[in-house]
Amino acid sequence: MGIKDLEDLKKLSILKSQIDSLSVSDIVELEFPTLGPDDTLSDSLALMRKTGYQEIPVVENGSYIGMMRYGTILRKKSATPETKIKSLVSSLPTISEETEITKIAEYMVTNNCRQLAVVNGKKIAGIVSRTALIEIAADMKSLKDVKVWEIMTTPVEYVKDNAMLSEAVDTMRRLDIRTMPVIDSAGALVGVVGMREVIDNGWKAGERSVAGISKSPSTQIPVESVAVTNVMTVDWEDDMESAADVMASKKISTLPVMDGDEMVGILTEYDIIEMISACRERDQLYVQISGLDEEDKIYADAMYSDIAAEMAKISKIHRPESLTIHVTRYNESGDKKKYSLIGKLFVNGRTFNAKEIGWDIVQTNNDLVKKLGDLVKDQKDNHVSRRKKIKP
C-alpha cells in the first residue's frame, strides 16, 4: 500500500518522525570549498567543475556573506570570466544545528538550491547538501511502500539526439533544470545531457564562462556528441527506497523512469526533496511560487488568490499539503514574453504534476491550478488503472 492510500496521513507522520529524528550534525559536511568576494567568475566555474558543488560559500575575513550559485551564472549572460563574484553573490537561507531536516528540505525547495550553509553567528561551520538528504531517504525502510510513479515528474522535458547542444542549453536555462534525457528519432531513450557536459565541453574548447554559451562555438554541435549514453534508469513500479539508494550510491541526480522500453517520467533529487518537505507538519497549506521576475511580481496576489480558490475546492475531497509552482519566462517572438508554469501538488502524500504555457501569467496560473484540481478529482472519481493515470 502506497502513501496515497492513507487518508489519515499516518504514514506521512511516521515518515516525518523518522526524518526529523536525525539532526544537522548527522549530515553536515565539515570540509567544503569556499570562494572570496574578489575571486572571478572563471575561478568560480573552475572550482564548481573540480568539486561538483553548484553552490559555493563566499567567505570574507572568516565571515560567511552568501553563496555563489551556478544558477546565477547561467542567468547572468552579460558576465565575463573576469567579473568579480561579489556582484553575483546570492543571499540564501542559512541553517543552524537545531534546524529540522524537513525545514531544510523546505528551504531547498523554496530556493531551488543544492547546498545550504550551517552558520554559528557569522562563521560558517559546515554545509548541508541535497545529496545528504537523498542518503537519508535511501536508508528509510518506510519508503519501500512508496512507488516511483507516485513521486516522479511527468511529462518529461527531453531533447533529441540530433538537436544542437545550444537548444538543450536554452531549454535547461528556461526551465531552470540541469539535466535532460536524450531521445532518438523513434522516441527511445539513448542518453542524458546536463550542464556538466556543457561546461566540460566548453572547457575543452578553451571557454571559461557560460555567459552567452548557447551562442558559443562549443554548443553548435549535436547533443549526441557529448551525451552520456550509459544511462541509469528506474522502473515506474520500483520503490522509492531503492531509487534513492541508486541516486545516493551512484551519485546521480536524475533518473529516467521506464515502463518497459518507454520513458514515462523523470525522477530527480528535487522530487525527493519535495517529498521530504511535504512531510513537514503545517497548520495550513504551504504554497511557493518561484521564478517570478521583478516586473511580474505585481501579479503574485492575483495568482495566490486563484490558487486559494482552487485549493479550497480540493480540500473538500482531500487535504492538500503543499503546492510548488515554478515560473519561467522566455521570448517567443520579438519582445513578447511567454510563460511556462510547472506545478507540483502534494495531496495525502500523492504527487500531482501539471504544466501550462501561455502569454498571460495570471490566466496561465489559473489554468494550471484548475488542471491540478481536475487531476485530484479524477483520482477520486475514476477507478482507472495506475498505468493510464501516469502515462503522459
Tab-separated table of C-alpha atoms in Angstrom:
chain	number	residue	atom	x	y	z
A	1	MET	CA	0.000	0.000	0.000
A	2	GLY	CA	1.427	3.372	-1.037
A	3	ILE	CA	1.205	6.672	0.760
A	4	LYS	CA	-1.654	7.801	-1.485
A	5	ASP	CA	-3.947	5.216	0.089
A	6	LEU	CA	-3.508	6.533	3.628
A	7	GLU	CA	-6.289	9.057	4.021
A	8	ASP	CA	-5.390	9.862	7.638
A	9	LEU	CA	-1.758	10.731	6.756
A	10	LYS	CA	-0.377	8.395	9.431
A	11	LYS	CA	2.305	7.192	7.058
A	12	LEU	CA	3.435	10.767	6.420
A	13	SER	CA	3.610	11.348	10.170
A	14	ILE	CA	5.790	8.258	10.571
A	15	LEU	CA	7.967	9.420	7.697
A	16	LYS	CA	8.347	12.858	9.254
A	17	SER	CA	9.255	11.465	12.670
A	18	GLN	CA	11.910	9.233	11.099
A	19	ILE	CA	13.370	12.130	9.121
A	20	ASP	CA	13.385	14.593	11.997
A	21	SER	CA	14.851	12.050	14.408
A	22	LEU	CA	18.100	12.923	12.627
A	23	SER	CA	19.940	16.161	13.267
A	24	VAL	CA	22.076	18.508	11.216
A	25	SER	CA	25.167	17.106	12.928
A	26	ASP	CA	24.362	13.715	11.341
A	27	ILE	CA	24.524	15.061	7.789
A	28	VAL	CA	26.719	18.176	7.851
A	29	GLU	CA	29.824	18.307	5.658
A	30	LEU	CA	32.731	19.833	7.546
A	31	GLU	CA	35.086	20.025	4.575
A	32	PHE	CA	33.865	22.141	1.687
A	33	PRO	CA	35.174	24.621	-0.901
A	34	THR	CA	34.901	28.380	-0.428
A	35	LEU	CA	35.365	31.475	-2.548
A	36	GLY	CA	36.320	35.048	-1.721
A	37	PRO	CA	34.376	38.108	-2.939
A	38	ASP	CA	37.286	39.188	-5.138
A	39	ASP	CA	37.526	35.830	-6.900
A	40	THR	CA	36.328	35.873	-10.505
A	41	LEU	CA	33.563	34.119	-12.377
A	42	SER	CA	36.216	31.970	-14.046
A	43	ASP	CA	37.592	30.980	-10.602
A	44	SER	CA	34.074	30.048	-9.515
A	45	LEU	CA	33.413	27.863	-12.566
A	46	ALA	CA	36.751	26.110	-12.178
A	47	LEU	CA	36.015	25.298	-8.526
A	48	MET	CA	32.482	24.106	-9.313
A	49	ARG	CA	33.835	21.905	-12.067
A	50	LYS	CA	36.514	20.473	-9.750
A	51	THR	CA	34.309	19.850	-6.694
A	52	GLY	CA	30.859	19.209	-8.184
A	53	TYR	CA	29.297	21.853	-5.907
A	54	GLN	CA	26.668	24.063	-7.540
A	55	GLU	CA	26.520	26.497	-4.622
A	56	ILE	CA	29.795	27.528	-3.017
A	57	PRO	CA	30.006	29.642	0.163
A	58	VAL	CA	31.597	33.068	-0.216
A	59	VAL	CA	33.658	33.989	2.845
A	60	GLU	CA	35.328	37.309	3.697
A	61	ASN	CA	37.699	37.621	6.657
A	62	GLY	CA	36.295	34.395	8.074
A	63	SER	CA	32.657	35.558	7.886
A	64	TYR	CA	30.005	33.991	5.663
A	65	ILE	CA	28.480	36.542	3.273
A	66	GLY	CA	26.458	34.388	0.856
A	67	MET	CA	26.532	31.766	-1.873
A	68	MET	CA	27.915	31.792	-5.384
A	69	ARG	CA	25.257	29.892	-7.320
A	70	TYR	CA	25.542	28.039	-10.599
A	71	GLY	CA	22.017	29.177	-11.466
A	72	THR	CA	23.080	32.801	-11.092
A	73	ILE	CA	25.915	32.258	-13.550
A	74	LEU	CA	23.509	30.780	-16.088
A	75	ARG	CA	21.216	33.802	-15.874
A	76	LYS	CA	23.947	36.455	-15.987
A	77	LYS	CA	24.512	36.444	-19.721
A	78	SER	CA	26.415	39.725	-19.600
A	79	ALA	CA	29.009	38.470	-17.097
A	80	THR	CA	32.576	37.914	-18.299
A	81	PRO	CA	35.202	35.471	-16.982
A	82	GLU	CA	36.881	38.384	-15.148
A	83	THR	CA	33.709	39.524	-13.350
A	84	LYS	CA	34.244	39.660	-9.577
A	85	ILE	CA	31.777	37.370	-7.836
A	86	LYS	CA	30.998	39.924	-5.106
A	87	SER	CA	28.476	41.370	-7.565
A	88	LEU	CA	26.883	37.932	-8.073
A	89	VAL	CA	26.586	36.600	-4.508
A	90	SER	CA	23.132	35.260	-3.569
A	91	SER	CA	21.561	35.507	-0.135
A	92	LEU	CA	20.205	32.026	0.639
A	93	PRO	CA	18.692	30.995	3.983
A	94	THR	CA	21.219	29.718	6.497
A	95	ILE	CA	20.621	26.895	8.945
A	96	SER	CA	21.770	26.044	12.449
A	97	GLU	CA	22.466	22.752	14.166
A	98	GLU	CA	18.896	22.873	15.529
A	99	THR	CA	17.128	23.234	12.163
A	100	GLU	CA	14.785	20.311	11.389
A	101	ILE	CA	15.573	18.218	8.334
A	102	THR	CA	12.099	18.809	6.857
A	103	LYS	CA	12.670	22.556	7.237
A	104	ILE	CA	15.980	22.263	5.379
A	105	ALA	CA	14.143	20.455	2.578
A	106	GLU	CA	11.580	23.259	2.520
A	107	TYR	CA	14.355	25.846	2.174
A	108	MET	CA	15.858	23.873	-0.712
A	109	VAL	CA	12.503	23.678	-2.499
A	110	THR	CA	11.718	27.352	-1.899
A	111	ASN	CA	15.098	28.498	-3.235
A	112	ASN	CA	15.753	25.655	-5.714
A	113	CYS	CA	19.219	25.216	-4.263
A	114	ARG	CA	21.524	22.267	-3.694
A	115	GLN	CA	23.651	23.410	-0.763
A	116	LEU	CA	22.906	25.451	2.356
A	117	ALA	CA	25.365	26.875	4.871
A	118	VAL	CA	25.348	25.894	8.536
A	119	VAL	CA	26.345	29.004	10.452
A	120	ASN	CA	27.272	29.814	14.019
A	121	GLY	CA	26.948	33.558	14.379
A	122	LYS	CA	28.731	34.938	11.312
A	123	LYS	CA	31.020	31.945	10.937
A	124	ILE	CA	30.275	29.081	8.581
A	125	ALA	CA	30.509	25.738	10.335
A	126	GLY	CA	29.582	23.402	7.505
A	127	ILE	CA	27.401	22.606	4.507
A	128	VAL	CA	24.263	20.502	4.107
A	129	SER	CA	23.657	19.273	0.567
A	130	ARG	CA	20.761	17.728	-1.319
A	131	THR	CA	22.829	14.576	-1.585
A	132	ALA	CA	22.834	14.206	2.209
A	133	LEU	CA	19.035	14.305	2.233
A	134	ILE	CA	18.885	11.748	-0.580
A	135	GLU	CA	21.108	9.469	1.526
A	136	ILE	CA	18.592	9.834	4.368
A	137	ALA	CA	15.804	8.714	2.009
A	138	ALA	CA	17.907	5.774	0.828
A	139	ASP	CA	18.058	4.478	4.430
A	140	MET	CA	14.333	4.837	5.163
A	141	LYS	CA	12.638	1.446	5.115
A	142	SER	CA	9.180	3.062	5.131
A	143	LEU	CA	9.821	4.304	1.584
A	144	LYS	CA	9.508	0.721	0.378
A	145	ASP	CA	5.758	1.410	0.467
A	146	VAL	CA	6.079	4.361	-1.938
A	147	LYS	CA	6.352	3.703	-5.658
A	148	VAL	CA	8.421	5.784	-8.066
A	149	TRP	CA	5.336	6.684	-10.118
A	150	GLU	CA	3.824	8.398	-7.070
A	151	ILE	CA	6.703	10.881	-6.834
A	152	MET	CA	8.132	11.229	-10.348
A	153	THR	CA	7.612	14.225	-12.615
A	154	THR	CA	5.690	13.811	-15.848
A	155	PRO	CA	5.515	14.799	-18.693
A	156	VAL	CA	9.236	14.682	-19.367
A	157	GLU	CA	11.226	17.529	-20.894
A	158	TYR	CA	13.697	15.975	-23.344
A	159	VAL	CA	15.978	16.870	-26.233
A	160	LYS	CA	16.524	14.950	-29.474
A	161	ASP	CA	19.927	13.431	-30.140
A	162	ASN	CA	20.352	15.319	-33.431
A	163	ALA	CA	19.448	18.713	-31.915
A	164	MET	CA	22.176	21.271	-31.357
A	165	LEU	CA	23.630	21.386	-27.846
A	166	SER	CA	22.671	25.073	-27.784
A	167	GLU	CA	18.985	24.036	-27.894
A	168	ALA	CA	19.459	21.875	-24.801
A	169	VAL	CA	21.226	24.751	-23.019
A	170	ASP	CA	18.401	27.174	-23.808
A	171	THR	CA	15.792	24.698	-22.559
A	172	MET	CA	17.688	23.983	-19.340
A	173	ARG	CA	18.069	27.716	-18.720
A	174	ARG	CA	14.395	28.377	-19.417
A	175	LEU	CA	13.150	25.595	-17.148
A	176	ASP	CA	15.888	26.053	-14.536
A	177	ILE	CA	16.930	22.398	-14.758
A	178	ARG	CA	20.388	20.901	-15.047
A	179	THR	CA	19.858	17.560	-16.838
A	180	MET	CA	17.674	16.336	-19.702
A	181	PRO	CA	17.021	12.908	-21.238
A	182	VAL	CA	18.069	12.452	-24.850
A	183	ILE	CA	15.849	10.511	-27.262
A	184	ASP	CA	16.353	9.306	-30.825
A	185	SER	CA	14.047	9.715	-33.845
A	186	ALA	CA	11.961	6.743	-32.683
A	187	GLY	CA	11.407	8.278	-29.250
A	188	ALA	CA	13.676	5.807	-27.466
A	189	LEU	CA	15.882	6.914	-24.569
A	190	VAL	CA	19.526	6.972	-25.729
A	191	GLY	CA	21.255	9.147	-23.135
A	192	VAL	CA	21.202	12.149	-20.855
A	193	VAL	CA	22.881	15.531	-21.166
A	194	GLY	CA	23.468	18.076	-18.449
A	195	MET	CA	25.205	21.348	-17.744
A	196	ARG	CA	28.211	19.346	-16.563
A	197	GLU	CA	28.718	18.048	-20.123
A	198	VAL	CA	28.147	21.565	-21.475
A	199	ILE	CA	30.777	23.065	-19.187
A	200	ASP	CA	33.272	20.246	-19.751
A	201	ASN	CA	32.875	20.624	-23.499
A	202	GLY	CA	33.299	24.389	-23.269
A	203	TRP	CA	36.366	23.968	-21.085
A	204	LYS	CA	37.978	21.730	-23.683
A	205	ALA	CA	37.191	24.349	-26.316
A	206	GLY	CA	39.011	26.990	-24.275
A	207	GLU	CA	35.909	28.802	-22.939
A	208	ARG	CA	35.864	29.778	-19.272
A	209	SER	CA	32.396	31.298	-18.889
A	210	VAL	CA	28.822	30.214	-19.503
A	211	ALA	CA	27.789	33.756	-20.367
A	212	GLY	CA	26.339	33.519	-23.864
A	213	ILE	CA	27.299	29.858	-24.007
A	214	SER	CA	24.244	28.898	-26.083
A	215	LYS	CA	25.727	31.025	-28.895
A	216	SER	CA	29.311	29.866	-28.434
A	217	PRO	CA	31.057	27.545	-30.918
A	218	SER	CA	31.276	24.775	-28.316
A	219	THR	CA	27.462	24.360	-28.298
A	220	GLN	CA	26.999	24.322	-32.054
A	221	ILE	CA	27.355	20.557	-32.136
A	222	PRO	CA	24.804	17.698	-31.963
A	223	VAL	CA	23.680	16.689	-28.470
A	224	GLU	CA	24.609	13.069	-29.189
A	225	SER	CA	28.297	14.034	-29.433
A	226	VAL	CA	28.512	14.869	-25.698
A	227	ALA	CA	25.543	12.998	-24.148
A	228	VAL	CA	26.172	10.329	-21.517
A	229	THR	CA	24.951	7.071	-23.026
A	230	ASN	CA	25.343	4.572	-20.159
A	231	VAL	CA	22.135	5.802	-18.526
A	232	MET	CA	20.926	4.529	-15.174
A	233	THR	CA	17.122	4.176	-15.074
A	234	VAL	CA	14.414	3.019	-12.688
A	235	ASP	CA	11.155	1.208	-13.329
A	236	TRP	CA	7.935	3.085	-12.612
A	237	GLU	CA	6.900	0.349	-10.154
A	238	ASP	CA	10.207	0.363	-8.238
A	239	ASP	CA	10.028	1.533	-4.627
A	240	MET	CA	11.429	4.907	-3.596
A	241	GLU	CA	13.905	3.464	-1.104
A	242	SER	CA	15.734	1.562	-3.845
A	243	ALA	CA	15.514	4.518	-6.261
A	244	ALA	CA	17.012	6.853	-3.645
A	245	ASP	CA	19.717	4.272	-2.968
A	246	VAL	CA	20.672	4.258	-6.668
A	247	MET	CA	20.933	8.052	-6.612
A	248	ALA	CA	22.987	8.109	-3.423
A	249	SER	CA	25.352	5.241	-4.254
A	250	LYS	CA	25.927	6.222	-7.895
A	251	LYS	CA	25.894	9.990	-7.207
A	252	ILE	CA	23.188	10.519	-9.829
A	253	SER	CA	20.800	13.460	-9.599
A	254	THR	CA	18.391	12.408	-12.362
A	255	LEU	CA	16.870	9.036	-13.257
A	256	PRO	CA	14.633	8.451	-16.283
A	257	VAL	CA	11.616	6.346	-15.292
A	258	MET	CA	10.783	3.467	-17.604
A	259	ASP	CA	7.799	1.218	-18.260
A	260	GLY	CA	9.441	-1.450	-20.359
A	261	ASP	CA	11.145	0.398	-23.229
A	262	GLU	CA	9.020	3.525	-22.817
A	263	MET	CA	10.131	6.540	-20.785
A	264	VAL	CA	7.102	7.631	-18.716
A	265	GLY	CA	8.629	10.110	-16.277
A	266	ILE	CA	11.716	11.527	-14.645
A	267	LEU	CA	12.834	11.204	-11.028
A	268	THR	CA	15.203	13.836	-9.674
A	269	GLU	CA	16.779	14.714	-6.365
A	270	TYR	CA	14.444	17.706	-6.355
A	271	ASP	CA	11.402	15.374	-6.422
A	272	ILE	CA	12.677	13.572	-3.328
A	273	ILE	CA	13.466	16.842	-1.560
A	274	GLU	CA	9.910	17.996	-2.294
A	275	MET	CA	8.589	14.761	-0.789
A	276	ILE	CA	10.636	15.334	2.385
A	277	SER	CA	9.429	18.944	2.539
A	278	ALA	CA	5.811	17.787	2.155
A	279	CYS	CA	6.218	15.709	5.334
A	280	ARG	CA	6.610	18.889	7.362
A	281	GLU	CA	3.695	19.484	9.726
A	282	ARG	CA	1.969	22.763	8.925
A	283	ASP	CA	-1.163	24.488	10.166
A	284	GLN	CA	-2.096	25.442	6.626
A	285	LEU	CA	-1.289	24.673	3.017
A	286	TYR	CA	2.293	25.540	2.035
A	287	VAL	CA	2.417	27.356	-1.314
A	288	GLN	CA	5.555	28.501	-3.095
A	289	ILE	CA	5.788	30.333	-6.430
A	290	SER	CA	9.381	30.574	-7.633
A	291	GLY	CA	11.000	32.121	-10.687
A	292	LEU	CA	8.934	35.318	-10.864
A	293	ASP	CA	10.841	38.209	-12.424
A	294	GLU	CA	10.693	41.532	-10.582
A	295	GLU	CA	8.295	43.029	-13.118
A	296	ASP	CA	5.952	40.030	-12.791
A	297	LYS	CA	5.703	40.141	-9.006
A	298	ILE	CA	2.812	42.599	-9.282
A	299	TYR	CA	0.726	39.621	-10.427
A	300	ALA	CA	1.567	37.484	-7.390
A	301	ASP	CA	-1.529	38.485	-5.364
A	302	ALA	CA	-3.859	37.543	-8.218
A	303	MET	CA	-2.028	34.244	-8.686
A	304	TYR	CA	-2.258	33.377	-4.980
A	305	SER	CA	-5.961	34.307	-4.998
A	306	ASP	CA	-6.680	31.838	-7.815
A	307	ILE	CA	-4.615	29.191	-6.017
A	308	ALA	CA	-6.578	29.700	-2.784
A	309	ALA	CA	-9.904	29.340	-4.601
A	310	GLU	CA	-8.920	26.065	-6.268
A	311	MET	CA	-7.264	24.615	-3.155
A	312	ALA	CA	-10.491	25.308	-1.226
A	313	LYS	CA	-12.315	23.091	-3.732
A	314	ILE	CA	-9.676	20.367	-3.454
A	315	SER	CA	-9.815	20.430	0.356
A	316	LYS	CA	-13.420	19.202	0.150
A	317	ILE	CA	-12.036	15.994	-1.358
A	318	HIS	CA	-8.598	15.625	0.225
A	319	ARG	CA	-6.324	17.789	2.324
A	320	PRO	CA	-3.565	19.366	0.198
A	321	GLU	CA	-0.196	19.646	1.987
A	322	SER	CA	1.975	21.687	-0.358
A	323	LEU	CA	1.974	23.280	-3.790
A	324	THR	CA	5.055	24.489	-5.633
A	325	ILE	CA	4.861	26.398	-8.910
A	326	HIS	CA	7.932	27.307	-10.926
A	327	VAL	CA	7.654	30.099	-13.481
A	328	THR	CA	9.948	30.528	-16.459
A	329	ARG	CA	9.672	33.329	-18.995
A	330	TYR	CA	11.122	33.461	-22.476
A	331	ASN	CA	10.869	35.431	-25.692
A	332	GLU	CA	8.615	33.655	-28.165
A	333	SER	CA	8.851	36.371	-30.807
A	334	GLY	CA	10.370	39.821	-30.607
A	335	ASP	CA	9.868	41.409	-27.196
A	336	LYS	CA	6.684	39.485	-26.410
A	337	LYS	CA	7.089	37.217	-23.376
A	338	LYS	CA	5.609	33.769	-22.960
A	339	TYR	CA	5.304	31.930	-19.665
A	340	SER	CA	5.831	28.287	-18.784
A	341	LEU	CA	4.480	27.189	-15.392
A	342	ILE	CA	5.167	23.802	-13.829
A	343	GLY	CA	3.182	22.822	-10.748
A	344	LYS	CA	3.582	20.024	-8.242
A	345	LEU	CA	0.829	19.400	-5.696
A	346	PHE	CA	1.132	17.017	-2.738
A	347	VAL	CA	-2.212	15.670	-1.526
A	348	ASN	CA	-2.209	12.960	1.150
A	349	GLY	CA	1.307	12.055	0.096
A	350	ARG	CA	0.351	11.616	-3.568
A	351	THR	CA	2.059	13.846	-6.133
A	352	PHE	CA	0.158	15.541	-8.948
A	353	ASN	CA	2.097	17.261	-11.751
A	354	ALA	CA	0.887	19.702	-14.387
A	355	LYS	CA	2.307	22.181	-16.868
A	356	GLU	CA	0.769	25.171	-18.657
A	357	ILE	CA	2.160	27.621	-21.220
A	358	GLY	CA	0.594	30.966	-22.116
A	359	TRP	CA	1.033	34.680	-22.774
A	360	ASP	CA	-0.891	35.885	-19.700
A	361	ILE	CA	0.782	34.765	-16.469
A	362	VAL	CA	-2.331	35.121	-14.305
A	363	GLN	CA	-4.527	33.167	-16.714
A	364	THR	CA	-1.818	30.547	-17.220
A	365	ASN	CA	-1.524	30.118	-13.449
A	366	ASN	CA	-5.319	29.809	-13.173
A	367	ASP	CA	-5.356	27.151	-15.903
A	368	LEU	CA	-2.539	25.296	-14.141
A	369	VAL	CA	-4.200	25.089	-10.716
A	370	LYS	CA	-7.515	24.069	-12.300
A	371	LYS	CA	-5.700	21.289	-14.151
A	372	LEU	CA	-4.192	20.123	-10.849
A	373	GLY	CA	-7.648	20.242	-9.264
A	374	ASP	CA	-9.059	18.138	-12.092
A	375	LEU	CA	-6.300	15.567	-11.584
A	376	VAL	CA	-7.208	15.240	-7.897
A	377	LYS	CA	-10.914	14.918	-8.713
A	378	ASP	CA	-10.172	12.379	-11.430
A	379	GLN	CA	-8.123	10.310	-8.980
A	380	LYS	CA	-11.105	10.200	-6.631
A	381	ASP	CA	-13.939	9.722	-9.111
A	382	ASN	CA	-12.445	7.355	-11.642
A	383	HIS	CA	-11.093	3.928	-10.819
A	384	VAL	CA	-8.847	3.660	-13.844
A	385	SER	CA	-5.580	1.787	-13.926
A	386	ARG	CA	-2.457	3.356	-12.453
A	387	ARG	CA	-0.759	2.947	-15.788
A	388	LYS	CA	-3.333	5.166	-17.516
A	389	LYS	CA	-3.045	7.781	-14.826
A	390	ILE	CA	0.666	8.393	-15.218
A	391	LYS	CA	1.136	7.917	-18.922
A	392	PRO	CA	1.991	11.283	-20.500
